[in-house]
Amino acid sequence: IPSPARYGLALLLLVLIPPITASAPVLQLVGVTSNEFMIRIAAQFLVSAMLAIGLNVVVGYAGLLDLGYVAFYGIAGYLYAYLSSNFVTAGEMNGLHLPTIISLPLIIAITTGVGWAIGAVSIRLVGDYLAIVTLGFGQIFVQLLLSATRVELPWRDQQREN
């Protein structure tokens, strides 16, 4: 595929994939499809494709080495678990159990805000310095999760026993 066509295809996919991914729960609510397995697989596929396209843009086209890329995926995942489930607890507060239609815009706004904050710090960094800052952000996110009172991870329990 010629280079301008690739840019157009990447832009088209970046524009189309988020609404399609967000519409999967809406389709189930409306009753277009009742096959929950296929909706789950399609949503996971589209989210993975969106992450791959975003990483391709950052590393492939821009040539920047971003090592904390998946931390934003983690932020969105944990926010979704907290906002849309009443089984998740953070400290003494239970999850909110909001509908997906309400929680998705909140998650997008919060994750975008965190992205803007990290971007404001690292806007002028290139090369190794950008890699170090983004790696640091990813590690800070992991440490925040590990220090949370109610986040239980399999390897964390094994470390406590030893």
Tab-separated table of C-alpha atoms in Angstrom:
chain	number	residue	atom	x	y	z
A	1	ILE	CA	0.000	0.000	0.000
A	2	PRO	CA	1.450	3.409	-0.902
A	3	SER	CA	2.432	5.674	1.967
A	4	PRO	CA	-0.452	8.234	1.672
A	5	ALA	CA	-2.960	5.389	1.546
A	6	ARG	CA	-1.467	3.917	4.720
A	7	TYR	CA	-1.858	7.222	6.528
A	8	GLY	CA	-5.463	7.420	5.373
A	9	LEU	CA	-6.152	3.848	6.450
A	10	ALA	CA	-4.564	4.400	9.861
A	11	LEU	CA	-6.544	7.609	10.354
A	12	LEU	CA	-9.747	5.880	9.285
A	13	LEU	CA	-9.143	3.053	11.765
A	14	LEU	CA	-8.295	5.473	14.571
A	15	VAL	CA	-11.539	7.334	13.920
A	16	LEU	CA	-13.768	4.260	13.506
A	17	ILE	CA	-12.517	1.791	16.123
A	18	PRO	CA	-13.415	3.722	19.335
A	19	PRO	CA	-17.084	4.274	18.403
A	20	ILE	CA	-17.443	0.672	17.260
A	21	THR	CA	-15.873	-0.567	20.492
A	22	ALA	CA	-18.088	1.661	22.593
A	23	SER	CA	-21.176	0.593	20.650
A	24	ALA	CA	-20.815	-3.113	21.497
A	25	PRO	CA	-22.584	-2.768	24.896
A	26	VAL	CA	-25.161	-0.471	23.297
A	27	LEU	CA	-25.981	-3.108	20.678
A	28	GLN	CA	-26.617	-5.607	23.424
A	29	LEU	CA	-28.861	-3.177	25.332
A	30	VAL	CA	-30.913	-2.419	22.233
A	31	GLY	CA	-31.257	-6.103	21.470
A	32	VAL	CA	-29.498	-6.202	18.097
A	33	THR	CA	-27.526	-9.216	19.247
A	34	SER	CA	-27.817	-11.412	22.291
A	35	ASN	CA	-24.619	-13.388	21.815
A	36	GLU	CA	-22.608	-12.054	24.735
A	37	PHE	CA	-19.557	-14.156	23.853
A	38	MET	CA	-19.263	-12.648	20.372
A	39	ILE	CA	-19.715	-9.127	21.739
A	40	ARG	CA	-16.980	-9.710	24.323
A	41	ILE	CA	-14.583	-11.154	21.728
A	42	ALA	CA	-15.301	-8.311	19.280
A	43	ALA	CA	-14.768	-5.678	21.974
A	44	GLN	CA	-11.459	-7.258	23.064
A	45	PHE	CA	-10.336	-7.484	19.450
A	46	LEU	CA	-11.186	-3.849	18.748
A	47	VAL	CA	-9.504	-2.587	21.927
A	48	SER	CA	-6.354	-4.586	21.099
A	49	ALA	CA	-6.415	-3.266	17.548
A	50	MET	CA	-6.791	0.289	18.816
A	51	LEU	CA	-3.798	-0.186	21.143
A	52	ALA	CA	-1.712	-1.664	18.319
A	53	ILE	CA	-2.574	1.182	15.955
A	54	GLY	CA	-1.771	3.759	18.630
A	55	LEU	CA	1.569	2.108	19.371
A	56	ASN	CA	2.300	1.974	15.642
A	57	VAL	CA	1.654	5.706	15.356
A	58	VAL	CA	3.846	6.575	18.355
A	59	VAL	CA	6.743	4.220	17.665
A	60	GLY	CA	6.467	3.608	13.935
A	61	TYR	CA	5.519	6.955	12.434
A	62	ALA	CA	6.750	9.369	15.112
A	63	GLY	CA	9.831	7.328	16.022
A	64	LEU	CA	9.379	7.883	19.764
A	65	LEU	CA	10.161	5.176	22.302
A	66	ASP	CA	7.244	5.137	24.740
A	67	LEU	CA	7.659	2.540	27.501
A	68	GLY	CA	4.667	3.519	29.660
A	69	TYR	CA	2.100	3.132	26.919
A	70	VAL	CA	0.056	0.372	28.537
A	71	ALA	CA	-0.331	2.272	31.817
A	72	PHE	CA	-3.135	4.285	30.209
A	73	TYR	CA	-4.854	1.031	29.262
A	74	GLY	CA	-4.480	-0.036	32.891
A	75	ILE	CA	-5.904	3.240	34.170
A	76	ALA	CA	-8.936	2.860	31.933
A	77	GLY	CA	-9.364	-0.792	32.919
A	78	TYR	CA	-9.246	-0.114	36.646
A	79	LEU	CA	-11.533	2.884	36.296
A	80	TYR	CA	-14.044	0.769	34.394
A	81	ALA	CA	-13.874	-1.945	37.050
A	82	TYR	CA	-14.444	0.593	39.821
A	83	LEU	CA	-17.136	2.660	38.115
A	84	SER	CA	-19.134	-0.190	36.586
A	85	SER	CA	-18.958	-2.838	39.297
A	86	ASN	CA	-20.108	-2.863	42.886
A	87	PHE	CA	-17.766	-5.758	43.703
A	88	VAL	CA	-14.580	-3.699	43.471
A	89	THR	CA	-13.573	-1.829	46.597
A	90	ALA	CA	-11.095	1.005	46.948
A	91	GLY	CA	-10.329	1.564	50.596
A	92	GLU	CA	-13.682	1.617	52.344
A	93	MET	CA	-15.715	2.668	49.273
A	94	ASN	CA	-17.470	0.117	47.121
A	95	GLY	CA	-17.642	0.423	43.351
A	96	LEU	CA	-20.307	2.708	41.932
A	97	HIS	CA	-21.999	0.271	39.503
A	98	LEU	CA	-22.758	2.898	36.879
A	99	PRO	CA	-24.141	1.886	33.492
A	100	THR	CA	-21.543	1.506	30.754
A	101	ILE	CA	-23.062	4.398	28.794
A	102	ILE	CA	-22.315	6.750	31.703
A	103	SER	CA	-18.983	5.304	32.814
A	104	LEU	CA	-17.282	5.251	29.375
A	105	PRO	CA	-17.279	9.052	28.883
A	106	LEU	CA	-16.013	9.515	32.447
A	107	ILE	CA	-13.234	7.001	31.876
A	108	ILE	CA	-12.252	8.616	28.589
A	109	ALA	CA	-12.166	12.066	30.215
A	110	ILE	CA	-10.089	10.947	33.210
A	111	THR	CA	-7.631	8.929	31.122
A	112	THR	CA	-7.314	11.821	28.673
A	113	GLY	CA	-6.609	14.169	31.576
A	114	VAL	CA	-3.857	11.897	32.877
A	115	GLY	CA	-2.460	11.684	29.335
A	116	TRP	CA	-2.438	15.465	29.019
A	117	ALA	CA	-0.680	15.777	32.402
A	118	ILE	CA	2.029	13.278	31.436
A	119	GLY	CA	2.274	14.853	27.975
A	120	ALA	CA	2.757	18.316	29.472
A	121	VAL	CA	5.710	17.024	31.479
A	122	SER	CA	7.324	15.102	28.643
A	123	ILE	CA	6.441	17.294	25.637
A	124	ARG	CA	10.000	18.410	24.920
A	125	LEU	CA	11.741	15.147	25.712
A	126	VAL	CA	13.137	12.935	22.970
A	127	GLY	CA	15.173	9.775	22.766
A	128	ASP	CA	16.316	8.175	25.977
A	129	TYR	CA	14.808	10.882	28.187
A	130	LEU	CA	11.294	10.240	26.879
A	131	ALA	CA	11.795	6.505	27.393
A	132	ILE	CA	12.913	7.085	30.993
A	133	VAL	CA	9.972	9.377	31.846
A	134	THR	CA	7.387	7.061	30.311
A	135	LEU	CA	8.983	4.004	31.952
A	136	GLY	CA	8.851	5.877	35.258
A	137	PHE	CA	5.180	6.673	34.747
A	138	GLY	CA	4.423	3.024	34.046
A	139	GLN	CA	6.273	1.945	37.185
A	140	ILE	CA	4.545	4.600	39.296
A	141	PHE	CA	1.191	3.255	38.092
A	142	VAL	CA	2.165	-0.316	39.031
A	143	GLN	CA	3.383	0.769	42.476
A	144	LEU	CA	0.175	2.723	43.089
A	145	LEU	CA	-1.824	-0.393	42.309
A	146	LEU	CA	0.320	-2.602	44.502
A	147	SER	CA	0.069	-0.189	47.427
A	148	ALA	CA	-3.721	0.089	47.183
A	149	THR	CA	-5.428	-1.546	50.123
A	150	ARG	CA	-7.925	-3.715	48.283
A	151	VAL	CA	-6.149	-4.629	45.051
A	152	GLU	CA	-5.223	-8.279	45.351
A	153	LEU	CA	-2.868	-9.723	42.767
A	154	PRO	CA	-1.786	-13.385	42.685
A	155	TRP	CA	1.937	-12.701	43.024
A	156	ARG	CA	1.339	-10.177	45.837
A	157	ASP	CA	-0.144	-12.897	48.069
A	158	GLN	CA	2.838	-15.157	47.385
A	159	GLN	CA	5.246	-12.388	48.379
A	160	ARG	CA	3.460	-11.916	51.707
A	161	GLU	CA	3.774	-15.597	52.567
A	162	ASN	CA	7.562	-15.662	51.982
